[in-house]
Tab-separated table of C-alpha atoms in Angstrom:
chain	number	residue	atom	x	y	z
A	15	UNK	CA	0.000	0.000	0.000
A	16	UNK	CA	1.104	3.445	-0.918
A	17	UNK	CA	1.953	5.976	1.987
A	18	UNK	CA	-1.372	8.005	1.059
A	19	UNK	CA	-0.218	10.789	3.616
A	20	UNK	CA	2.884	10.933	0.796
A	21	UNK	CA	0.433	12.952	-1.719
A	22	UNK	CA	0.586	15.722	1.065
A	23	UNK	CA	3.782	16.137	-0.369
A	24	UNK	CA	3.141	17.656	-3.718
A	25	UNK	CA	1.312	20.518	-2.573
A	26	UNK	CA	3.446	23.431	-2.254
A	27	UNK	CA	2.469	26.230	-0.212
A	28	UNK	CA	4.108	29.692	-0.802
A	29	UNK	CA	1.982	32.690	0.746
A	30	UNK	CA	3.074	36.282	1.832
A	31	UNK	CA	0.613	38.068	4.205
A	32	UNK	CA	-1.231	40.325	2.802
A	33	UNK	CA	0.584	43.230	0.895
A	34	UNK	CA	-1.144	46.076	1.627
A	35	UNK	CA	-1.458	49.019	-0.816
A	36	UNK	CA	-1.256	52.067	0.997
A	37	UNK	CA	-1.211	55.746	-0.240
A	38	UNK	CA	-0.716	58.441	2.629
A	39	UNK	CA	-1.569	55.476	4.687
A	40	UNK	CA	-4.805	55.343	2.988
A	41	UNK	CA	-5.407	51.518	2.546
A	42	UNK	CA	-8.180	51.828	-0.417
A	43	UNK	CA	-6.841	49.856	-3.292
A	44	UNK	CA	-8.128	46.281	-3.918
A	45	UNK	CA	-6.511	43.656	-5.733
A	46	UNK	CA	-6.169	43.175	-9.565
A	47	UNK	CA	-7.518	39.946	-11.212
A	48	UNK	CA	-4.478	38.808	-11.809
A	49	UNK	CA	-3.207	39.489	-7.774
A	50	UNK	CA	-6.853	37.653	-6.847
A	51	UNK	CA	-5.596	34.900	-8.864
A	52	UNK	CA	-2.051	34.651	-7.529
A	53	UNK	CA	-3.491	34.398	-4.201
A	54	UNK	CA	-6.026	31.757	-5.165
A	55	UNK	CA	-3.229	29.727	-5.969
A	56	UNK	CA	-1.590	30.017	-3.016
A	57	UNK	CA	-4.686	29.028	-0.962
A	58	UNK	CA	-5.492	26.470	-3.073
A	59	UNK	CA	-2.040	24.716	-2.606
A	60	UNK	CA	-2.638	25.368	1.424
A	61	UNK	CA	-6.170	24.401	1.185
A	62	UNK	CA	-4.571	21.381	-0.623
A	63	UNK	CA	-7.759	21.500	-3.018
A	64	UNK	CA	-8.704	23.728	-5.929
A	65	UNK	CA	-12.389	25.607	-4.921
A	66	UNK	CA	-13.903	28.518	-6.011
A	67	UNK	CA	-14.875	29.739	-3.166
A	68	UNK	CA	-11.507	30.455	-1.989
A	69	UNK	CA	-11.026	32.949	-5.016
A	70	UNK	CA	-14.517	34.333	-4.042
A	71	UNK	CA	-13.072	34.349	-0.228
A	72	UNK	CA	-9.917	36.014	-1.207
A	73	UNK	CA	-11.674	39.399	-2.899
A	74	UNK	CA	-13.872	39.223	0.192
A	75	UNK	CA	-10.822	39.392	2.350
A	76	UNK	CA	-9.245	42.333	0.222
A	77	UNK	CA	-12.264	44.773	0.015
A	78	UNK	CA	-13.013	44.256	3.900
A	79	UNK	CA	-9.772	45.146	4.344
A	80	UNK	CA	-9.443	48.252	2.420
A	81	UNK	CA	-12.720	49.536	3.608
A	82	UNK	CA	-11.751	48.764	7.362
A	83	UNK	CA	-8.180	50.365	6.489
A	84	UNK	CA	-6.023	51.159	9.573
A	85	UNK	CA	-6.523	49.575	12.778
A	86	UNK	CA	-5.521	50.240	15.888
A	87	UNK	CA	-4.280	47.461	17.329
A	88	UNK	CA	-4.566	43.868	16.147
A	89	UNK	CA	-6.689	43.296	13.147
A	90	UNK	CA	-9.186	39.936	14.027
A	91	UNK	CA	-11.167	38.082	11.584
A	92	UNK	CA	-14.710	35.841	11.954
A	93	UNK	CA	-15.675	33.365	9.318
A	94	UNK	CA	-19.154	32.600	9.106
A	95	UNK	CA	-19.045	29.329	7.183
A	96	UNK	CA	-16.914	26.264	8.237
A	97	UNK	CA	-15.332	25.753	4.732
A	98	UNK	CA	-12.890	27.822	2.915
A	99	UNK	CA	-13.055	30.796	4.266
A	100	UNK	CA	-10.917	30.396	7.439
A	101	UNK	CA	-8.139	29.188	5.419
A	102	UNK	CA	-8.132	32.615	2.802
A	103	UNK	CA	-8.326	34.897	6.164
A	104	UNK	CA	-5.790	32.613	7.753
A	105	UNK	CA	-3.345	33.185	4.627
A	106	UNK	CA	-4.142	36.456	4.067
A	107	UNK	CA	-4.443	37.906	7.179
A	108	UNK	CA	-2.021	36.231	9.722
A	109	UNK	CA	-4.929	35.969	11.879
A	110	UNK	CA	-4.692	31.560	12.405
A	111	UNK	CA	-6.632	29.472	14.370
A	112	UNK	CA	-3.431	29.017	16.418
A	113	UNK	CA	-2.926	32.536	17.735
A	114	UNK	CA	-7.050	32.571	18.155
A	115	UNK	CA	-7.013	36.146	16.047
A	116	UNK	CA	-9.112	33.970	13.817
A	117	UNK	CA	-12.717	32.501	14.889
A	118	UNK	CA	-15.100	30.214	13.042
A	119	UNK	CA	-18.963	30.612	14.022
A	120	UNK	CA	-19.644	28.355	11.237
A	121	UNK	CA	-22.626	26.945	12.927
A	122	UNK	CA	-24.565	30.062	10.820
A	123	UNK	CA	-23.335	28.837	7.589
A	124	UNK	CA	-23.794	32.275	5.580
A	125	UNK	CA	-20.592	32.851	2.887
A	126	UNK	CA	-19.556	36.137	4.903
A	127	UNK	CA	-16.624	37.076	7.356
A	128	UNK	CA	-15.753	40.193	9.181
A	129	UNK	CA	-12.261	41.803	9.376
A	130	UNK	CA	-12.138	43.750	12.978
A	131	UNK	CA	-10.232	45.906	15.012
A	132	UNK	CA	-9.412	43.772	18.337
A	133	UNK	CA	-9.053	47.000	19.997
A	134	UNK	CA	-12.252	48.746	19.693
A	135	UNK	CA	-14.520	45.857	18.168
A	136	UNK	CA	-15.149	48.554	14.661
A	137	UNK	CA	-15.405	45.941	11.804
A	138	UNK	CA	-16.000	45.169	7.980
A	139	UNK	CA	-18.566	42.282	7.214
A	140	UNK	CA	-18.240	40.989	3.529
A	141	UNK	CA	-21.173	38.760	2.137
A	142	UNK	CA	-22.445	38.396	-0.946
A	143	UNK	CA	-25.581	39.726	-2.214
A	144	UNK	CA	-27.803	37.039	-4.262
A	145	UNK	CA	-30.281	39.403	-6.061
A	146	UNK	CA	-27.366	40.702	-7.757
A	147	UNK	CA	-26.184	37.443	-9.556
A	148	UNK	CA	-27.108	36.557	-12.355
A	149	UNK	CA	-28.605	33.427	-13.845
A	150	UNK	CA	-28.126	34.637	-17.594
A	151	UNK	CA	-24.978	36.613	-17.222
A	152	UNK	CA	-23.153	33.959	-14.739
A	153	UNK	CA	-24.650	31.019	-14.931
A	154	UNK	CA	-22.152	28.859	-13.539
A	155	UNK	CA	-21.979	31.010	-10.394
A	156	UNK	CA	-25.526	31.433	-9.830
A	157	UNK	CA	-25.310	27.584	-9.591
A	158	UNK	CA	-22.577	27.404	-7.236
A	159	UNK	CA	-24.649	29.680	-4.612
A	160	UNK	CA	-27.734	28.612	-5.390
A	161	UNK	CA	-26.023	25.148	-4.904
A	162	UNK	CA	-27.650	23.857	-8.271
A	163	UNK	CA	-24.477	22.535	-9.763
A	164	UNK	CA	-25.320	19.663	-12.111
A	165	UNK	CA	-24.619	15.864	-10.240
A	166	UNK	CA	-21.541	15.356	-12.840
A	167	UNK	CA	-19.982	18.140	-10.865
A	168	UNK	CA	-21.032	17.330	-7.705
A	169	UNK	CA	-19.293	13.973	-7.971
A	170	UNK	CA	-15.941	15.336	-8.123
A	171	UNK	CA	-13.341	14.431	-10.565
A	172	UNK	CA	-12.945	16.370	-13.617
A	173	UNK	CA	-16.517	18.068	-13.715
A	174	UNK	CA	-15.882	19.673	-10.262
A	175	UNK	CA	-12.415	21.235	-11.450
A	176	UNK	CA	-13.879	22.760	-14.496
A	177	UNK	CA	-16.902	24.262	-12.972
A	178	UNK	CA	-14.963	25.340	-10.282
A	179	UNK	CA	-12.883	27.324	-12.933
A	180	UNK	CA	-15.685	28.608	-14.537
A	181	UNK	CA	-17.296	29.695	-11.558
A	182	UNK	CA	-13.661	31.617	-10.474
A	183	UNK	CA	-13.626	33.091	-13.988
A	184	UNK	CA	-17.501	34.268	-14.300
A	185	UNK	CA	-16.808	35.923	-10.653
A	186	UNK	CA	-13.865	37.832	-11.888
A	187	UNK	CA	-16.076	39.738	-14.357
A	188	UNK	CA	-19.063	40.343	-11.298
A	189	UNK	CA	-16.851	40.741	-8.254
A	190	UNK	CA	-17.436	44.458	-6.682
A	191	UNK	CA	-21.243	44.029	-7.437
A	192	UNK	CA	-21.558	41.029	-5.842
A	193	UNK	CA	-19.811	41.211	-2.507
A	194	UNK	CA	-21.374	43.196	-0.166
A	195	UNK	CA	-20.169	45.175	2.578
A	196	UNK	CA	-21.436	46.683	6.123
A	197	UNK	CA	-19.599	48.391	8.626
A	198	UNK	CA	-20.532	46.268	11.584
A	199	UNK	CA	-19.595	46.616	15.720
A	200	UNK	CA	-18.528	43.602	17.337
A	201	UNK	CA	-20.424	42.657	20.314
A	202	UNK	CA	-17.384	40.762	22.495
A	203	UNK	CA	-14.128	42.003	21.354
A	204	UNK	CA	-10.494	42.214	22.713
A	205	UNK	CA	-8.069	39.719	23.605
A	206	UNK	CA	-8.949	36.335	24.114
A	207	UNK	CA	-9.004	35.064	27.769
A	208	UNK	CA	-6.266	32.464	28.493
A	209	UNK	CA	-7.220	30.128	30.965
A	210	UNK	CA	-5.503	29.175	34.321
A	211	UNK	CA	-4.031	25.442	33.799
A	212	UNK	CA	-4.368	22.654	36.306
A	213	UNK	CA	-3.362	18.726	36.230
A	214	UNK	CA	-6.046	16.598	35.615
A	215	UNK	CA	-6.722	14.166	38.762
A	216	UNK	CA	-7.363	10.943	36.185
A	217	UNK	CA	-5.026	11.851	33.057
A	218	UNK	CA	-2.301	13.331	34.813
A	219	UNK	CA	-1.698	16.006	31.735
A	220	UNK	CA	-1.965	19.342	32.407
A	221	UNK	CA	-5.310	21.300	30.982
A	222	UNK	CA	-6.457	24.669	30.969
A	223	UNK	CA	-9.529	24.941	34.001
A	224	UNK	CA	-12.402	26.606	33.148
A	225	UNK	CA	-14.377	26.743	36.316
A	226	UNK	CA	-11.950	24.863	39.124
A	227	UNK	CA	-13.396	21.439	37.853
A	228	UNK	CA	-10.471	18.921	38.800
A	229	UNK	CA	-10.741	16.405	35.136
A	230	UNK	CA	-10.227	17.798	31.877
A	231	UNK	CA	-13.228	17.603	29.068
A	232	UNK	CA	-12.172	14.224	28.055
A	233	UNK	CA	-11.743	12.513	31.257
A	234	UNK	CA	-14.998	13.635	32.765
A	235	UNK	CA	-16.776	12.295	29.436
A	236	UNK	CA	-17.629	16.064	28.334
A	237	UNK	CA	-15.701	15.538	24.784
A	238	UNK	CA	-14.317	12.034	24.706
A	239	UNK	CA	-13.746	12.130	21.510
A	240	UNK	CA	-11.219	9.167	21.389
A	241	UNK	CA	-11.043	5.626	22.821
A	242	UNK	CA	-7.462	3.571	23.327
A	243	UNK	CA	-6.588	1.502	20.582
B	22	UNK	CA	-1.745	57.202	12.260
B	23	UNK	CA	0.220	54.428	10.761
B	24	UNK	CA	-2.171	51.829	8.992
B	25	UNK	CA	-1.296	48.600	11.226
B	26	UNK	CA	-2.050	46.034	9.299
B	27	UNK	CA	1.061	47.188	7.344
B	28	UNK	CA	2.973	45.458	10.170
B	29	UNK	CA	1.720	41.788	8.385
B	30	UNK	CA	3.623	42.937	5.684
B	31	UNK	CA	6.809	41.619	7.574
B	32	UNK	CA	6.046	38.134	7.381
B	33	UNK	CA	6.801	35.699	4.957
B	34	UNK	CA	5.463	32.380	5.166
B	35	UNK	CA	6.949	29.630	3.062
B	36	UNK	CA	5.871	26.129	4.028
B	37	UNK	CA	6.535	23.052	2.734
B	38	UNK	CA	4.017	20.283	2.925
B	39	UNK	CA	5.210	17.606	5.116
B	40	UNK	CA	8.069	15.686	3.780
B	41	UNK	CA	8.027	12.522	4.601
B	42	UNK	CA	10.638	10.404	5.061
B	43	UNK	CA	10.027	7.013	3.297
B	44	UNK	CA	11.867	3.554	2.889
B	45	UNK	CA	10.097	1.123	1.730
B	46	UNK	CA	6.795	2.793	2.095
B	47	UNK	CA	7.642	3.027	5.554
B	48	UNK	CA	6.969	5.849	7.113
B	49	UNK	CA	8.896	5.633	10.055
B	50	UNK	CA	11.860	8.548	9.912
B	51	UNK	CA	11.483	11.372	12.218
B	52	UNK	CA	12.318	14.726	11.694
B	53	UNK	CA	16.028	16.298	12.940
B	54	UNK	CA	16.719	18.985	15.116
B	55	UNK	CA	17.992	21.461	12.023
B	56	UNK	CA	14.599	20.166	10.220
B	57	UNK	CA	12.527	20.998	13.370
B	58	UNK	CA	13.825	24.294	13.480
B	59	UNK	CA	13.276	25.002	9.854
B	60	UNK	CA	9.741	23.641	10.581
B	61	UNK	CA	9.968	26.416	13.322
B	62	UNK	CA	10.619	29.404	11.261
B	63	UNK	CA	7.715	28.804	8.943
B	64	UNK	CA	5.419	28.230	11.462
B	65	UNK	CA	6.438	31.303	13.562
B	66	UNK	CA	5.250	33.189	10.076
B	67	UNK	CA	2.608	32.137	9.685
B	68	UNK	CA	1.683	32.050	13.657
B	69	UNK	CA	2.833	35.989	13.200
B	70	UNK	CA	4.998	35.369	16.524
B	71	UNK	CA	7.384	33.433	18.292
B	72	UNK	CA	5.998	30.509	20.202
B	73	UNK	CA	7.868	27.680	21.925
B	74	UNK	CA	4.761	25.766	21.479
B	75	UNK	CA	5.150	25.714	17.810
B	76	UNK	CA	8.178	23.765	18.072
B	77	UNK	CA	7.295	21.530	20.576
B	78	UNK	CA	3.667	20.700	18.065
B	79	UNK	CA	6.376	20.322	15.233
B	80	UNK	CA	8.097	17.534	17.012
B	81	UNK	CA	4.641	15.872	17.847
B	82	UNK	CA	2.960	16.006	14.415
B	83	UNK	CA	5.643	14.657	12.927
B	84	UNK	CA	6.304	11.446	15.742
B	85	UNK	CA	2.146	10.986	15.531
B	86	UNK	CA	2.632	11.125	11.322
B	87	UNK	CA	6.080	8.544	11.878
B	88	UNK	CA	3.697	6.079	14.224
B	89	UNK	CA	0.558	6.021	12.241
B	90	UNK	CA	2.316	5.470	9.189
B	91	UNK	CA	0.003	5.147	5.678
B	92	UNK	CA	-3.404	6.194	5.672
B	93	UNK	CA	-5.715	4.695	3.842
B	94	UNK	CA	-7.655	7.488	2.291
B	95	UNK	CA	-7.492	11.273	3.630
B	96	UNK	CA	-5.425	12.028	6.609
B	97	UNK	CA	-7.690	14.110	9.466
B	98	UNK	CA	-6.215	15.902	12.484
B	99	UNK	CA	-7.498	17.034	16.028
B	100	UNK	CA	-5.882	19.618	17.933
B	101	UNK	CA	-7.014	19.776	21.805
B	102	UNK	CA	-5.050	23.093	22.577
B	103	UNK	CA	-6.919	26.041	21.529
B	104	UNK	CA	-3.596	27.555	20.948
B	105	UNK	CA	-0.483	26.782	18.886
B	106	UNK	CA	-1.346	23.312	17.666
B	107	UNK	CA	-3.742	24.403	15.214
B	108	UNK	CA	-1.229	26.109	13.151
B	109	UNK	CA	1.438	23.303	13.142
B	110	UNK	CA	-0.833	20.860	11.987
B	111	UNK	CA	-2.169	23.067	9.183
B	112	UNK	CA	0.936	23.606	7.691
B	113	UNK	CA	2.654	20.227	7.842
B	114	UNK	CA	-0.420	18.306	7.322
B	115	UNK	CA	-2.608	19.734	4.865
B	116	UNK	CA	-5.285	19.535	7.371
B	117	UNK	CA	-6.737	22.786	7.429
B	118	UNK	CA	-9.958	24.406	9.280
B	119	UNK	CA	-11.394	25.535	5.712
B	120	UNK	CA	-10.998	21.840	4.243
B	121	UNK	CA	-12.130	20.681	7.661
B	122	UNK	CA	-9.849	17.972	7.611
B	123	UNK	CA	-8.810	19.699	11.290
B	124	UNK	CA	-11.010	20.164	14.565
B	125	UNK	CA	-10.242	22.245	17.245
B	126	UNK	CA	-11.416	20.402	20.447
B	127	UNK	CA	-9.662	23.485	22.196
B	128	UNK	CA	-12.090	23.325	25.457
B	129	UNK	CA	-10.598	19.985	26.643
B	130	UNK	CA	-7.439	22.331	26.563
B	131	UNK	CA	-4.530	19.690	27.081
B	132	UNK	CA	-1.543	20.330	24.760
B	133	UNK	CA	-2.209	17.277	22.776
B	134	UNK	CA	-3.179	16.471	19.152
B	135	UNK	CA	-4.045	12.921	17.441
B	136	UNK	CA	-3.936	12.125	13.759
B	137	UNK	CA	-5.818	9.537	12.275
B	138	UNK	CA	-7.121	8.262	8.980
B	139	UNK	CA	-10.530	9.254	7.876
B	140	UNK	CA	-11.336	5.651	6.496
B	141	UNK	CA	-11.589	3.798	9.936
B	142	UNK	CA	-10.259	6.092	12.580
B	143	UNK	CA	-7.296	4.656	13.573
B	144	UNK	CA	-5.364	7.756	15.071
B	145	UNK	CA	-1.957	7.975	16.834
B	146	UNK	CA	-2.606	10.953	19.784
B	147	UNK	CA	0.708	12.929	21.241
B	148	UNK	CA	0.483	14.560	24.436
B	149	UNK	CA	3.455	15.949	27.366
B	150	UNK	CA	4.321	13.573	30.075
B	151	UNK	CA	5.253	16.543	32.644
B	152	UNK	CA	6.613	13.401	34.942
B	153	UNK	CA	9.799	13.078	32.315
B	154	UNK	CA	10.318	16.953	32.366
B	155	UNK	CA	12.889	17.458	34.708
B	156	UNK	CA	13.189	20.786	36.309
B	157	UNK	CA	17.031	20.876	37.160
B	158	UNK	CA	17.737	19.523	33.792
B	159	UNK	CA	15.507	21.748	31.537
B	160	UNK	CA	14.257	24.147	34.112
B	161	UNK	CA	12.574	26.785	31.205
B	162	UNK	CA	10.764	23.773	29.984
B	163	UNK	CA	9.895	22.880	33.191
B	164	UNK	CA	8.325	25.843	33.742
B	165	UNK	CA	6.864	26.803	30.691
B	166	UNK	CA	4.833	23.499	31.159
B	167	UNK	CA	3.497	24.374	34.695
B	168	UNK	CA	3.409	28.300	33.317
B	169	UNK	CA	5.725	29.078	36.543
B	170	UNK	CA	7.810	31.664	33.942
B	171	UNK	CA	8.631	34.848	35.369
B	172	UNK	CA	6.232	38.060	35.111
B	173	UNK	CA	9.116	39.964	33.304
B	174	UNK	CA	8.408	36.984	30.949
B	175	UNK	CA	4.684	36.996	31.052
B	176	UNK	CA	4.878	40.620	30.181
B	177	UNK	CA	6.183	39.635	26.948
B	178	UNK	CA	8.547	41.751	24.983
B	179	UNK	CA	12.199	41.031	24.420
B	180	UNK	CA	12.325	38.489	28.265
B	181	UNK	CA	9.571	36.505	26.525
B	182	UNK	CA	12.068	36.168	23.458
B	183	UNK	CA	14.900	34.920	25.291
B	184	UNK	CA	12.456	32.125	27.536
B	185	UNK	CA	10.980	30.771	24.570
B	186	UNK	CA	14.096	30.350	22.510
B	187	UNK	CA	15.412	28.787	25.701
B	188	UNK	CA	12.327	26.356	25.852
B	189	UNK	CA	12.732	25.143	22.226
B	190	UNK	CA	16.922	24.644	23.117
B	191	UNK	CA	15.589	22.840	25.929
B	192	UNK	CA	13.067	21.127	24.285
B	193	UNK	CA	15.311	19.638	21.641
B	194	UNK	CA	16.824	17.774	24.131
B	195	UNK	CA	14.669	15.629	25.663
B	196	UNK	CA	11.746	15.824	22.713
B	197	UNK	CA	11.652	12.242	22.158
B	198	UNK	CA	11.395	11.366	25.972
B	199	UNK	CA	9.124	14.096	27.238
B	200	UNK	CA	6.037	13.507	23.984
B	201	UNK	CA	4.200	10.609	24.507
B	202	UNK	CA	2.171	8.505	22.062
B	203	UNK	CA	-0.887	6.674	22.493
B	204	UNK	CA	-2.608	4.562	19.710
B	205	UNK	CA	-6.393	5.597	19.797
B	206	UNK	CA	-9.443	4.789	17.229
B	207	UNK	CA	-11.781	8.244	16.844
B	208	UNK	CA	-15.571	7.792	18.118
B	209	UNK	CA	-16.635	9.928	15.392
B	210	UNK	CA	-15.238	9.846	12.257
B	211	UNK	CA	-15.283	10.140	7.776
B	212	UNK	CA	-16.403	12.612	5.254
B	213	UNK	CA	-17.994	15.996	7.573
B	214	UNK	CA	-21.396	16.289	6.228
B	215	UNK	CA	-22.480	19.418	4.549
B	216	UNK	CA	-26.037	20.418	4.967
B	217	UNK	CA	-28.372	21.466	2.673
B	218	UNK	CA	-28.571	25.587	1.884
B	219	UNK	CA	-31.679	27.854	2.567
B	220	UNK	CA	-32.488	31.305	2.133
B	221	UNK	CA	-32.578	33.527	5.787
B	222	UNK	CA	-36.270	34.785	5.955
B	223	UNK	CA	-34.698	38.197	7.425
B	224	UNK	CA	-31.584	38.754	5.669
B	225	UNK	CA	-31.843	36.761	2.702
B	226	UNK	CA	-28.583	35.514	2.493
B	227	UNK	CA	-28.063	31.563	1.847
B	228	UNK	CA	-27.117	29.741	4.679
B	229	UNK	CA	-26.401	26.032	5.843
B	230	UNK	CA	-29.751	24.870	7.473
B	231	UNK	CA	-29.249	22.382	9.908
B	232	UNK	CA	-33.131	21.559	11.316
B	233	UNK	CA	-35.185	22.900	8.662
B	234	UNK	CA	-35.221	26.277	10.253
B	235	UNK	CA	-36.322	29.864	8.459
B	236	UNK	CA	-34.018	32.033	10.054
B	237	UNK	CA	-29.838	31.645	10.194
B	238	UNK	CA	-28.339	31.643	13.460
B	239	UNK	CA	-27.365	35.402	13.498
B	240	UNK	CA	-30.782	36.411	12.591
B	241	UNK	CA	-32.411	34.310	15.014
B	242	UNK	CA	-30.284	35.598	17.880
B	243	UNK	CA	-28.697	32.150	18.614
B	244	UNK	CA	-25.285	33.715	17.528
B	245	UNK	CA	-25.358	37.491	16.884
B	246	UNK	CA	-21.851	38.257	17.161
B	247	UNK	CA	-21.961	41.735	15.437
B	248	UNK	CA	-24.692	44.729	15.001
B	249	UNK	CA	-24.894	47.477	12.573
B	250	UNK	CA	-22.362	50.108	12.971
């Protein structure tokens, strides 16, 4: 049998955080086509699977950030949906999952996120307006949201790639009119809260206590998400 | 006032998907100290700071990738640290939150991650044994562990610099002893679902509909994590 976590290996994943155009530290300009798809690249190499959405998530990304412009402190990011866009704000942005400048409420499932000031909670929301695409016009990307792809493409294989192209090229042509933007107010903002640690009375590891309780999520049963092999 | 998010500008990430060592389609090679630390690098980029923790997760992804060896079809990844762990396993695994091939179980909050193959859960799960860290032997270790560092650490800046480089030299010398491995099977595991799409009765944007519900979580209240600026 083949070492299947071997494939891993030809994805190559080359991404420099978001350059930012700035004029009199005005940050205003959006990205070209062509830097939209030099990004998409990128993600799709880190997202180690080619999908529209990521181009879609990547202009999102850009015009929330040169509408938000300078922040004050640390810029934060929310994704909305649990797929793709986490990984374009995580390139894009340097806000990761790991350093928690990143959070996924993916449990509402809208195609949106929101680029935020950690320090006073003033944000961008991007999402993207479905009255304004077009069946006739972009027909391939009206599918894709309207999640009316034909079953030859929602098999996978060859069908998916090519749609998925199509639907990254029709986009290019619609993008501004489609994404939508509000300036939004965070409700809970500012630095994330890191726990006090405490050894765990049946695992013996150390975990990060939440309300004095002495067994961490697993051993009490909370999350057990594992048995031993 | 200087536009902030300039300051991403500085980092450059360049990562490499895992490379794995293989003889005779085994995949059994670990990784070297100079190979750790050029792990290191990347993932302080793309973390946008220096964390010991990064290098410590380097060492475990790749001894939990060494012991589970070939997968038989798409290699998934759980991270129990809400901080850190995340980002090492997204950039050496190709597991990433948009592809969802990575949870974050960060409320059970132990520094521990498993990897395991999506086909039948078999997983391989790393996690500190603080009995082999010895605290006259690698005392910065020792007390980044039990978070006993200094406050002129703790308060970050240039003394946090110094610990943490001091943790990974630490670290690299004893990184085999102090991980442990455990061979697990996942309770829930395979493809993540994705739900059917509606349209939000108040906001009319599409979102994922999980119980046949009119109204997306932020409209409903359940998660209304922004409001109109």
């Amino acid at each position: 049998m083949l070492c299947k976590i071997q494939n891993l290996c030809k994805y190559y994943v080359r991404a420099t955080i978001l350059k930012v155009a700035t004029r009199n530290n005005s940050c205003e300009k959006t990205m070209t086509s062509k830097e939209i798809l030099e990004w998409y690249e990128k993600a799709c190499a880190f997202h180690t699977k080619r999908a529209p959405g990521l181009a879609i998530g990547i202009a999102m990304v850009d015009m929330c950030r040169a509408r938000l412009g300078p922040v004050k402190e640390k810029l934060n990011a929310i994704s909305e949906s649990p797929a793709c866009l986490c990984d374009v704000i995580q390139l894009m942005t340097g806000c990761t999952m790991g350093n928690r400048y990143v959070k996924s409420y993916g449990e509402i499932g809208r195609f949106a996120l929101t680029l935020y000031d950690r320090a006073d909670g003033r944000g961008v929301r991007a999402y993207i307006d479905l009255d304004k695409i077009s069946a006739s016009k972009t027909p391939e990307l009206h599918k894709f949201f309207l999640r009316q792809r034909s079953d030859a493409v929602k098999a996978g294989g060859e069908e998916r790639l090519k749609s998925g192209d199509l639907v990254v090229k029709e986009f290019l042509t619609v993008r501004d009119q489609i994404i939508a933007l509000q300036d939004v107010f965070i409700e809970k903002f500012g630095k994330s809260e890191m726990l006090p640690a405490a050894l765990c009375k049946s695992c013996h590891e150390s975990f990060l206590c939440h309300n004095k309780e002495e067994e961490c999520a697993s051993c009490s049963g909370k999350l057990k998400y594992y048995r031993p092999a």
